[in-house]
Tab-separated table of C-alpha atoms in Angstrom:
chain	number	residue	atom	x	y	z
A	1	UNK	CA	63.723	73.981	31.460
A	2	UNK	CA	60.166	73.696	31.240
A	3	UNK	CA	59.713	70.570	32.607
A	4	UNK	CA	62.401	71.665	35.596
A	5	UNK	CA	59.747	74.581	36.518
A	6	UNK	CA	56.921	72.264	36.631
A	7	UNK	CA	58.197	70.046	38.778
A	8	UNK	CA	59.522	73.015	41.402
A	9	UNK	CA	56.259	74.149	41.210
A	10	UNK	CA	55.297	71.371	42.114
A	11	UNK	CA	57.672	69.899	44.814
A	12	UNK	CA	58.753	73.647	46.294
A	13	UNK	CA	54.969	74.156	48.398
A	14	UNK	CA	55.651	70.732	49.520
A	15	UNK	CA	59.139	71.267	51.235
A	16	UNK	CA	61.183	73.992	51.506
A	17	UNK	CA	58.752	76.522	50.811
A	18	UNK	CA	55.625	75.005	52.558
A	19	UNK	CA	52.735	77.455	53.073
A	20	UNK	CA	52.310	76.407	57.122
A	21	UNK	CA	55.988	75.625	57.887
A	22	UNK	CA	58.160	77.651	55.859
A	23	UNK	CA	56.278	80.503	55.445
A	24	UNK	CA	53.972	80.286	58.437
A	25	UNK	CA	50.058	80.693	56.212
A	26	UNK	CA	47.040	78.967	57.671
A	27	UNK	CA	47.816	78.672	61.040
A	28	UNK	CA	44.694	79.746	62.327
A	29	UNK	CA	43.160	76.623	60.623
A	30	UNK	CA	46.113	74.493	61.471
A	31	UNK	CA	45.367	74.968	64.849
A	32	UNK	CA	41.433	75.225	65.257
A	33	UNK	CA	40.845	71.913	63.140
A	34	UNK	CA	43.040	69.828	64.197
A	35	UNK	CA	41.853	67.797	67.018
A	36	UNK	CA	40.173	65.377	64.966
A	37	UNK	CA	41.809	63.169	61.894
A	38	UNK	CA	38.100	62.739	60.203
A	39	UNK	CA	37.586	66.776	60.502
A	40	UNK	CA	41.032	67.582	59.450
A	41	UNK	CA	41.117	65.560	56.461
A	42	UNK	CA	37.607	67.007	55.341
A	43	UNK	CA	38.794	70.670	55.825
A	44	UNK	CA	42.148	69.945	53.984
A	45	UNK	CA	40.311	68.300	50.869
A	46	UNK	CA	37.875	71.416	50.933
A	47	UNK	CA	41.388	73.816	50.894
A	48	UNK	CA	42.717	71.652	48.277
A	49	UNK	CA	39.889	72.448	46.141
A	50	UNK	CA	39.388	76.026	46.742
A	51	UNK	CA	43.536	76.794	46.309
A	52	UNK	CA	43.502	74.784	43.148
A	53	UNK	CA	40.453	75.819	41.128
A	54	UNK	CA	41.108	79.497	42.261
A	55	UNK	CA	44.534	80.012	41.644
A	56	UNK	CA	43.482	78.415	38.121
A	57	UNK	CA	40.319	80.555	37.329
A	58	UNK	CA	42.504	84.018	38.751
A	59	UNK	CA	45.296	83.283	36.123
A	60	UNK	CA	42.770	82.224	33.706
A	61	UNK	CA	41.614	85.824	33.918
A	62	UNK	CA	44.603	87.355	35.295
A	63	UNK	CA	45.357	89.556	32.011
A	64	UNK	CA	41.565	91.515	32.181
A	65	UNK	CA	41.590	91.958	35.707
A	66	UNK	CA	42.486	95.644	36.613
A	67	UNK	CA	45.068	96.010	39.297
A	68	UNK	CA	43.297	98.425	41.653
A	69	UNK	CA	40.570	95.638	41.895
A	70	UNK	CA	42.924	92.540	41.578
A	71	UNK	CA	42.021	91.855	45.494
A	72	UNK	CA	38.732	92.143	45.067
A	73	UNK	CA	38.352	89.926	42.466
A	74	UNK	CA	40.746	87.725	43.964
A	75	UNK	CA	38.355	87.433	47.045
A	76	UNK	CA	35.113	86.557	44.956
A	77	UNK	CA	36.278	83.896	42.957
A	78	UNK	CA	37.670	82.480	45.951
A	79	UNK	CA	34.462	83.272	48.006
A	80	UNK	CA	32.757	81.458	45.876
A	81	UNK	CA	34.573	78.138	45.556
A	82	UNK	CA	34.680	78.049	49.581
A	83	UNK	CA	30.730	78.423	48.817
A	84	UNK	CA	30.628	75.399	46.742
A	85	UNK	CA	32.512	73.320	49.693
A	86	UNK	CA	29.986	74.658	52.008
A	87	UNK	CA	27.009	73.848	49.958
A	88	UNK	CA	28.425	70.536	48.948
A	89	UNK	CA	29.307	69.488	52.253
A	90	UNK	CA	25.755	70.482	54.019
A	91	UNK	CA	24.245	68.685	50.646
A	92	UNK	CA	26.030	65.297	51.029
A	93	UNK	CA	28.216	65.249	54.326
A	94	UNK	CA	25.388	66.902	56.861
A	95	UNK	CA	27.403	65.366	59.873
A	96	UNK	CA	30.672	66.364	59.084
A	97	UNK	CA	29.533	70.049	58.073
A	98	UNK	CA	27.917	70.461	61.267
A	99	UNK	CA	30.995	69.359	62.980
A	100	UNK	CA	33.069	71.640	60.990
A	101	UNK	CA	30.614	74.514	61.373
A	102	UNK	CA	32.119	78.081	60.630
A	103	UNK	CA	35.869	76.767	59.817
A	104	UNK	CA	34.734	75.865	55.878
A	105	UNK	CA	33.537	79.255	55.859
A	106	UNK	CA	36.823	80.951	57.007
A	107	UNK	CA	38.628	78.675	54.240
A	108	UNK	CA	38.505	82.105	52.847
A	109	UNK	CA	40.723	83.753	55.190
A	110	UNK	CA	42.852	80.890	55.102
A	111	UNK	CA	46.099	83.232	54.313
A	112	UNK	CA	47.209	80.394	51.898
A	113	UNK	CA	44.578	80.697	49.214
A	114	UNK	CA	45.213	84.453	48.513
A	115	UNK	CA	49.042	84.557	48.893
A	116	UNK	CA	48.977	81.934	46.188
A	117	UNK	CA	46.821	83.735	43.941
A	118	UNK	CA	48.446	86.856	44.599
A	119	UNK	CA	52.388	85.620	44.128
A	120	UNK	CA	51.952	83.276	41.475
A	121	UNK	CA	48.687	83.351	39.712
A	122	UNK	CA	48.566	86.371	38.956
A	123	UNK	CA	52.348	85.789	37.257
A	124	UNK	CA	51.958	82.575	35.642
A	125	UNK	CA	50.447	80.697	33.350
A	126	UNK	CA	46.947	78.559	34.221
A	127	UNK	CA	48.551	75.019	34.191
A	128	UNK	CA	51.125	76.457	35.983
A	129	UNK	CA	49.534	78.180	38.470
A	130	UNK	CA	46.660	74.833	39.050
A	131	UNK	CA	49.479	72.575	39.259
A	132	UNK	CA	51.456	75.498	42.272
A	133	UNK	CA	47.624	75.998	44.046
A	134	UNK	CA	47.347	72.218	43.905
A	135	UNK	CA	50.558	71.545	45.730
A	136	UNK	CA	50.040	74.405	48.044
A	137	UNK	CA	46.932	72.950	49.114
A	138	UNK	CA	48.900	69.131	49.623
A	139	UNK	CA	51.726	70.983	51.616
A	140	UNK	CA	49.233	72.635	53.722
A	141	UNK	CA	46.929	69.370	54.387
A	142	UNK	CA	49.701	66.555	54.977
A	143	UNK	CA	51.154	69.144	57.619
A	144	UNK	CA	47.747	69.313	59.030
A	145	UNK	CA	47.146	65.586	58.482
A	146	UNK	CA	50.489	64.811	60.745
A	147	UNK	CA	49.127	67.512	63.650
A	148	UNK	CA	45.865	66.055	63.739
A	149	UNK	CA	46.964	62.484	63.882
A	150	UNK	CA	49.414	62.724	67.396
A	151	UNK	CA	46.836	65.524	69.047
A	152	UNK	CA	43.613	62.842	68.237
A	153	UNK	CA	45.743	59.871	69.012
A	154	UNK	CA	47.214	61.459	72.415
A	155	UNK	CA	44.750	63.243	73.328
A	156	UNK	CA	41.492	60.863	73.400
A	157	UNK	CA	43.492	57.661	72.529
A	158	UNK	CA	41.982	57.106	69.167
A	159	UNK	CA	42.117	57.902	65.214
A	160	UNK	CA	39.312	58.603	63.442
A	161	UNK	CA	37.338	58.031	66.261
A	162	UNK	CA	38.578	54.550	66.605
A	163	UNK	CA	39.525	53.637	69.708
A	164	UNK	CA	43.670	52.830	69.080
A	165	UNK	CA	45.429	53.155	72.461
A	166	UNK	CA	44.071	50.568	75.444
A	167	UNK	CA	42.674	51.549	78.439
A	168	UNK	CA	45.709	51.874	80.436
A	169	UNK	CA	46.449	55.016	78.209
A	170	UNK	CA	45.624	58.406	80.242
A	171	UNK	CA	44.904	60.781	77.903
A	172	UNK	CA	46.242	64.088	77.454
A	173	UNK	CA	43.197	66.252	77.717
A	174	UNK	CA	45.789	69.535	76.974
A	175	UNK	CA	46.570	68.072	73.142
A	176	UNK	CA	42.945	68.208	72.296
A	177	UNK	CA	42.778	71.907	73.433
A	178	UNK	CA	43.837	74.599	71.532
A	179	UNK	CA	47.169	75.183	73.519
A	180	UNK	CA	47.443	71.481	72.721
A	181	UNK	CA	47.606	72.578	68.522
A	182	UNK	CA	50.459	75.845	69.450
A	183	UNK	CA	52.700	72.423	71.209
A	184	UNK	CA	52.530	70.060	68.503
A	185	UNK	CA	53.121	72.733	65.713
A	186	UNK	CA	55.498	74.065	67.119
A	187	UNK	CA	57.371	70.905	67.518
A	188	UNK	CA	56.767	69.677	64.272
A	189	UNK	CA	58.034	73.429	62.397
A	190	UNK	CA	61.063	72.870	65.381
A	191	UNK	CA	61.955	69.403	64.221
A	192	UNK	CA	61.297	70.118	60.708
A	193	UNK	CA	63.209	73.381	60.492
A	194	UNK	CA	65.611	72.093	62.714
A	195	UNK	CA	66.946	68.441	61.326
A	196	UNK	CA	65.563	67.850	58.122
A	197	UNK	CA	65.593	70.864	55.883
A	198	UNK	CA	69.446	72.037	56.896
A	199	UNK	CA	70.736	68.836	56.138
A	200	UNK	CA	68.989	68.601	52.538
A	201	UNK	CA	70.264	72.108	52.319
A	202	UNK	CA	73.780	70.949	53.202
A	203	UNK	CA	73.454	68.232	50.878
A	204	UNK	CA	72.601	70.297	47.609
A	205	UNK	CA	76.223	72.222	48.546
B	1	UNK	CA	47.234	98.375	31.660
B	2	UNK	CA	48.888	100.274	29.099
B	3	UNK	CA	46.853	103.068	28.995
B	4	UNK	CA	45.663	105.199	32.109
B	5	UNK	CA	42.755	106.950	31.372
B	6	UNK	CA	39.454	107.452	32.377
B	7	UNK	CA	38.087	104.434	30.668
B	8	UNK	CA	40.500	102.043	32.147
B	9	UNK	CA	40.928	103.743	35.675
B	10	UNK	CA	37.444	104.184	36.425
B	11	UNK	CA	34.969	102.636	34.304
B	12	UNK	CA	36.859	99.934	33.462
B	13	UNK	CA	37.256	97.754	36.588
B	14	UNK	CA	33.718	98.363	37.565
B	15	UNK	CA	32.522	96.805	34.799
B	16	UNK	CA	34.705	93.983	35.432
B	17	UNK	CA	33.983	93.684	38.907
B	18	UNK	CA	30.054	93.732	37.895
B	19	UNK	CA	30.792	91.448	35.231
B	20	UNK	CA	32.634	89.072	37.493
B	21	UNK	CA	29.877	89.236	40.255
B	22	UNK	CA	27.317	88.329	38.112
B	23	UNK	CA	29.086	85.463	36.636
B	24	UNK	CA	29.971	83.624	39.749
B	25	UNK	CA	26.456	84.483	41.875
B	26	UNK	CA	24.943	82.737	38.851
B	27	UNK	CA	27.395	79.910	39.355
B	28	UNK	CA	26.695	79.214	42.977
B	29	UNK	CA	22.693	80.254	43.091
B	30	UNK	CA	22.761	77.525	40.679
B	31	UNK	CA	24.784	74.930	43.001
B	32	UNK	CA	23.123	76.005	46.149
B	33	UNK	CA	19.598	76.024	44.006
B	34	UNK	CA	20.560	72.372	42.734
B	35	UNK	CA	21.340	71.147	46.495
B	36	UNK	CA	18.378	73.126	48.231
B	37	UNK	CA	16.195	70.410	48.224
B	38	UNK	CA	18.649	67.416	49.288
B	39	UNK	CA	19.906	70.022	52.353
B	40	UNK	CA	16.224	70.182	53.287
B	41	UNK	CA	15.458	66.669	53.743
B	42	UNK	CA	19.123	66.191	55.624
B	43	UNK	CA	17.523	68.548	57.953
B	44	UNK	CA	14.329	67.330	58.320
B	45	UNK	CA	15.511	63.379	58.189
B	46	UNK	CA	17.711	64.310	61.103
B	47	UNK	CA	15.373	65.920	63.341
B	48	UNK	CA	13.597	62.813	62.603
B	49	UNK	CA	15.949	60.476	63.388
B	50	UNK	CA	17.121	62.879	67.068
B	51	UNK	CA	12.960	62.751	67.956
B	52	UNK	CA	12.840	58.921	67.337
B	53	UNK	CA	16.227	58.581	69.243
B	54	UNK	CA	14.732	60.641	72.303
B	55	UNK	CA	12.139	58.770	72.458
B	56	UNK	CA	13.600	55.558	72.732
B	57	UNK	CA	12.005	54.103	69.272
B	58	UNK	CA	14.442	52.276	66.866
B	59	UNK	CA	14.924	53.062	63.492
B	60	UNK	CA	16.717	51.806	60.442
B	61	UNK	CA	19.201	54.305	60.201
B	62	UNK	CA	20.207	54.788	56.533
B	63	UNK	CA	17.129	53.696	55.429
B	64	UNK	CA	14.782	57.371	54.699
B	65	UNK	CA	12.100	55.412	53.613
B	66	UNK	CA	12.170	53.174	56.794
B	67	UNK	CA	12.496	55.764	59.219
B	68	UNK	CA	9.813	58.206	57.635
B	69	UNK	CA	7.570	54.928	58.300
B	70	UNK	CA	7.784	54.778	61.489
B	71	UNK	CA	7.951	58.391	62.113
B	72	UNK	CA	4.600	58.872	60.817
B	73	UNK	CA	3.105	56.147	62.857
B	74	UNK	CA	4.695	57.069	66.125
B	75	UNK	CA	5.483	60.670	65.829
B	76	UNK	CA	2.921	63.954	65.614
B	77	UNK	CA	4.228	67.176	65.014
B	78	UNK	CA	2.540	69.749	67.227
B	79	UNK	CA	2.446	73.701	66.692
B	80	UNK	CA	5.298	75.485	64.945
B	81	UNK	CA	8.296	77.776	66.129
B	82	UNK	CA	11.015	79.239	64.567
B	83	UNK	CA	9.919	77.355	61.506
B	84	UNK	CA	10.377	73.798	63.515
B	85	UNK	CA	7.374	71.896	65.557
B	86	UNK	CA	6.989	72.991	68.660
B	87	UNK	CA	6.890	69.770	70.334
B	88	UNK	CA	6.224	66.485	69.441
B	89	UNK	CA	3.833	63.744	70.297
B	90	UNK	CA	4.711	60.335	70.898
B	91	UNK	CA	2.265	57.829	69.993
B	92	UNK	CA	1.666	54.112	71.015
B	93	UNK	CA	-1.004	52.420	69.086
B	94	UNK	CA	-2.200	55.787	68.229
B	95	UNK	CA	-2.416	57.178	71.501
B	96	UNK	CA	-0.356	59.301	73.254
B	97	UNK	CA	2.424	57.496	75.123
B	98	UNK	CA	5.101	60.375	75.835
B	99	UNK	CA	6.099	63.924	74.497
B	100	UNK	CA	9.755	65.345	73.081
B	101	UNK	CA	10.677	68.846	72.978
B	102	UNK	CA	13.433	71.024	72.413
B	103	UNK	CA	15.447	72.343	75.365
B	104	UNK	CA	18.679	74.760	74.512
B	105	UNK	CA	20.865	76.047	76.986
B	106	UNK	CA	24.428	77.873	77.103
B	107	UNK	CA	27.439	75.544	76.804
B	108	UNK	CA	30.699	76.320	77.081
B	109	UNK	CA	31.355	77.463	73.739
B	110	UNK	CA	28.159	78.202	72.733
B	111	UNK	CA	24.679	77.397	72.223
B	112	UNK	CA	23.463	73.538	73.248
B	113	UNK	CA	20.062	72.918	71.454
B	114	UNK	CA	18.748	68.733	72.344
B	115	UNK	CA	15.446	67.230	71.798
B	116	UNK	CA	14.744	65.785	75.379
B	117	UNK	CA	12.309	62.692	75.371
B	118	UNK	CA	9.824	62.204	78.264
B	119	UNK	CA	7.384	59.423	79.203
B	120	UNK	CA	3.648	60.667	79.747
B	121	UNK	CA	3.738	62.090	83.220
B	122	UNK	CA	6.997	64.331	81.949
B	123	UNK	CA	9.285	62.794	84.867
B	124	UNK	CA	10.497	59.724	83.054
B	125	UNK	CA	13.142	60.954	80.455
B	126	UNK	CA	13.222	58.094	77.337
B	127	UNK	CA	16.346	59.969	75.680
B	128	UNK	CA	18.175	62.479	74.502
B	129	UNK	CA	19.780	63.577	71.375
B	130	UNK	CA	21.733	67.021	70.688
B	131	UNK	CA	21.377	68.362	67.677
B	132	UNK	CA	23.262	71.603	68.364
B	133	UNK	CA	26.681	71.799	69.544
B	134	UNK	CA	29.913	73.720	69.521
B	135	UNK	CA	31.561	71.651	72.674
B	136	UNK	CA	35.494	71.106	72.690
B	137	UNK	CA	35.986	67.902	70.512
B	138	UNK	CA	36.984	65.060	72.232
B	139	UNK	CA	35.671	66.433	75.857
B	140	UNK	CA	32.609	68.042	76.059
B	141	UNK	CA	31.486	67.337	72.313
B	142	UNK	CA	31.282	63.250	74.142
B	143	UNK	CA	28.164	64.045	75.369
B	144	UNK	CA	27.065	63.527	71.562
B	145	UNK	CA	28.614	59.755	72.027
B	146	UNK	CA	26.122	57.015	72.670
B	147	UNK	CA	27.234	56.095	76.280
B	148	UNK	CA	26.249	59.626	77.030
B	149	UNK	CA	23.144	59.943	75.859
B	150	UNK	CA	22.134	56.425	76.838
B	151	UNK	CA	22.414	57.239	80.280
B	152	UNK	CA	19.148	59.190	79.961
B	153	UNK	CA	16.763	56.520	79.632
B	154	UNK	CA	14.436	55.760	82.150
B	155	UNK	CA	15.813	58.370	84.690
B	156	UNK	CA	13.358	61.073	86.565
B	157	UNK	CA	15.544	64.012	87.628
B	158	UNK	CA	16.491	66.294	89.079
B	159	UNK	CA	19.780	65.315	88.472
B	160	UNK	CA	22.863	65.201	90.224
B	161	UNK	CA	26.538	64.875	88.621
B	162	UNK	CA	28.908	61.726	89.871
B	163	UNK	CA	32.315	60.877	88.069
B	164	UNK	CA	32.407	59.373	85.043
B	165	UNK	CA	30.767	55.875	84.749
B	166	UNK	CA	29.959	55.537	88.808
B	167	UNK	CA	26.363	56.807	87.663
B	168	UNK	CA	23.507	53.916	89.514
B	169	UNK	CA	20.753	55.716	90.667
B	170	UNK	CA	17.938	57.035	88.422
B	171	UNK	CA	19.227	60.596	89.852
B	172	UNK	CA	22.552	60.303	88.957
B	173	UNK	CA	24.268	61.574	86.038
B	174	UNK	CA	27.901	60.844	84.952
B	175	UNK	CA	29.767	63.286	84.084
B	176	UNK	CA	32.759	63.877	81.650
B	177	UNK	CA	36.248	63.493	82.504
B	178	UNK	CA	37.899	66.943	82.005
B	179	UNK	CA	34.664	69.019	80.559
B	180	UNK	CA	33.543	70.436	83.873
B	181	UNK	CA	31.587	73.255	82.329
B	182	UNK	CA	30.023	70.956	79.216
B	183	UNK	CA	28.754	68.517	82.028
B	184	UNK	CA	27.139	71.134	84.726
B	185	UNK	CA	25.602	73.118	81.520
B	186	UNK	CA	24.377	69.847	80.631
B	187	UNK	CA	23.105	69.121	83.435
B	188	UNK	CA	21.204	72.813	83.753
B	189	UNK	CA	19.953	72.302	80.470
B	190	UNK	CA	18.196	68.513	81.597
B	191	UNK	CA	16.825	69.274	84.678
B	192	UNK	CA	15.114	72.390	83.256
B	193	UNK	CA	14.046	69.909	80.486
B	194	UNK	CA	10.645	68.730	82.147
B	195	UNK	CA	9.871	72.665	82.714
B	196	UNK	CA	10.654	73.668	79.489
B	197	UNK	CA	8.230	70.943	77.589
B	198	UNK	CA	5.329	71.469	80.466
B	199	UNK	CA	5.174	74.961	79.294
B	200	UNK	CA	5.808	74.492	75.411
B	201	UNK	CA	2.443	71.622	76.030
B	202	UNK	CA	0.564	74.240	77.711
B	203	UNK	CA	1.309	76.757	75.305
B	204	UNK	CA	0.085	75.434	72.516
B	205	UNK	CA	-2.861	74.326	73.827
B	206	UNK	CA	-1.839	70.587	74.810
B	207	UNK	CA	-2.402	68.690	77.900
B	208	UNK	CA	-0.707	65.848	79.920
């Protein structure tokens, strides 16, 4: 039973209940990072680390913390952990944080982050809840990962700023845009939502 | 919380929240007060690296010990604003040989701050290198891409914008494909460039 809850945990954030397209969180980072694999990847590691370690220290504490303050607490701890990515980041990636500029800093109103500590950190256990903030943050970044890899690639012809598709490629200036991030989500939560979670669904029955 | 008193409802979580503050400001003064130094020289080895790249002098990039070298033989700092040199010097066999300067202008998203490189008469441009930026990636953020920047050398302006890659003459400036606004700011920005460092020379007391 135990072991059955630990792996749901684990595997629900990264299918059928994923924060971007199941239950629609971070979308304003899903679409303003996205344009770039290399930038992408950085922001998604630095949400990966702020979901985990503050889901983990809220349920840590969850039992002292008073419920008329339980947001604001919520909102330090993970303040400060989007901190650390922005200090660490300037310290030893200068080129990518300047790139990145104010997104790491709005990792805190990534939506994600505090609807995880709020639904299940506060409720659960700390292993649990590392292990749900962990996959959260996975479910969030390989859906980010996939949207950033056809808007660089179509839209300036390359992947991690390596040059992929020859010159005869034209490339679609409108994917590296910001409508180009509303097209290719929507057609990924379309196709997901559409063909592959119905028929898992149908499956199971 | 069991019990709802006066203890728990109002003292209580303001304790906590104190409590809590303290605890994790102490945690990341600490990081930021570990890193403070190693953000400071990532600044100041990257204006270093965007003056030597303006003005055309190569440097062993990765190597902070290399390019501080050659920095202090071909590079003075002159005068200070907003806590950066106002302009800088650019010295062959200790004399003066050309100037940089910084030259910011409004991009399309925002602010576009480059370190322009000029020979002695301020006409010639050696380089460029932007060190601020918020341009749409993959359009107008190209200009930071070498073929862009490259361009710059050994051109007198005032410019003029042509299609990308038909640039020839030393007035000519290509433009990017589908970042209209990036390339005419950019433009703005360069051919006020040779104003902008006369007067920064002049006002701090230089001459050229």
């Amino acid at each position: 039973m135990v072991k059955g809850k630990l792996k749901k945990t684990f595997t629900d954030p990264l299918g059928k209940n994923n924060p971007v397209f199941a239950q629609i969180l971070g979308i304003c980072s899903t679409l303003a990072v996205t344009n770039k694999l290399e930038n992408t990847v950085v922001m998604t590691l630095g949400v990966v680390f702020t979901t985990t370690l503050s889901s983990f220290v809220i349920s840590l504490i969850r039992k002292w913390i008073p419920s008329r303050v339980r947001m604001m607490a919520e909102t330090l701890i993970i303040a400060s952990f989007v901190i650390i990515v922005d200090i660490t980041l300037r310290a030893y990636m200068p080129d990518i944080w300047k790139q990145l500029g104010p997104y790491v800093g709005l990792i805190i109103t990534n939506c994600i982050i505090m609807g995880r500590a709020e639904a299940f950190a506060l409720n659960n256990t700390p292993g649990l809840s590392l292990i749900d903030g962990l996959a959260s943050g996975i479910g969030y970044s390989y859906v980010l990962i996939i949207v950033a890899i056809f808007r660089e690639l179509l839209g300036t012809g390359s992947l991690w700023g390596i040059k992929i598709l020859g010159s005869w490629w034209t490339n679609w200036s409108i994917m590296i845009m910001p409508p180009g991030a509303f097209f290719m989500l929507a057609i990924f939560i379309w196709i997901v939502k559409g063909a592959i979670i119905p028929e898992k669904e149908e499956a199971k029955k | 919380m069991k019990k709802e008193g006066t203890f728990a409802l109002r003292i209580y979580p303001v304790l906590f929240m104190a409590l809590l503050t303290v605890l994790f400001i102490t945690v990341v003064s600490g990081i930021y007060l570990s890193t403070k130094d190693l953000v400071e020289m990532n600044e100041t080895l990257s204006r270093k690296k965007a003056v030597l790249y303006a003005a055309g002098i190569d440097f062993p990039d990765g190597n902070p010990e290399g390019i501080q070298e050659i920095y202090t033989n071909r590079v003075r700092e002159i005068g200070t604003a907003d806590g950066r040199p106002a302009y800088f010097e650019i010295l062959t066999d200790g004399s003066v040989s050309g100037y940089a300067a910084y030259v910011s202008g409004a991009g399309l998203w925002g602010q576009i701050v480059a370190i322009f490189g000029f020979g002695k008469d301020l006409k010639q441009f050696t380089g460029v290198e932007f060190i601020e930026q918020n341009e749409t990636p993959g359009l107008g953020a190209r200009i930071t891409e070498p073929w862009f920047k490259e361009q710059f050398r050994g051109k007198t302006g005032p410019f003029t914008l042509v299609d990308e890659g038909t640039a020839t003459g030393p007035g000519q400036l290509d433009a990017i494909t589908g970042a209209t606004r990036t390339s005419t700011a950019i433009l703005r920005i360069s051919n006020k460039a040779p104003e902008v460092a006369e007067e920064v020379i002049a006002s701090n007391g230089g001459e050229h």
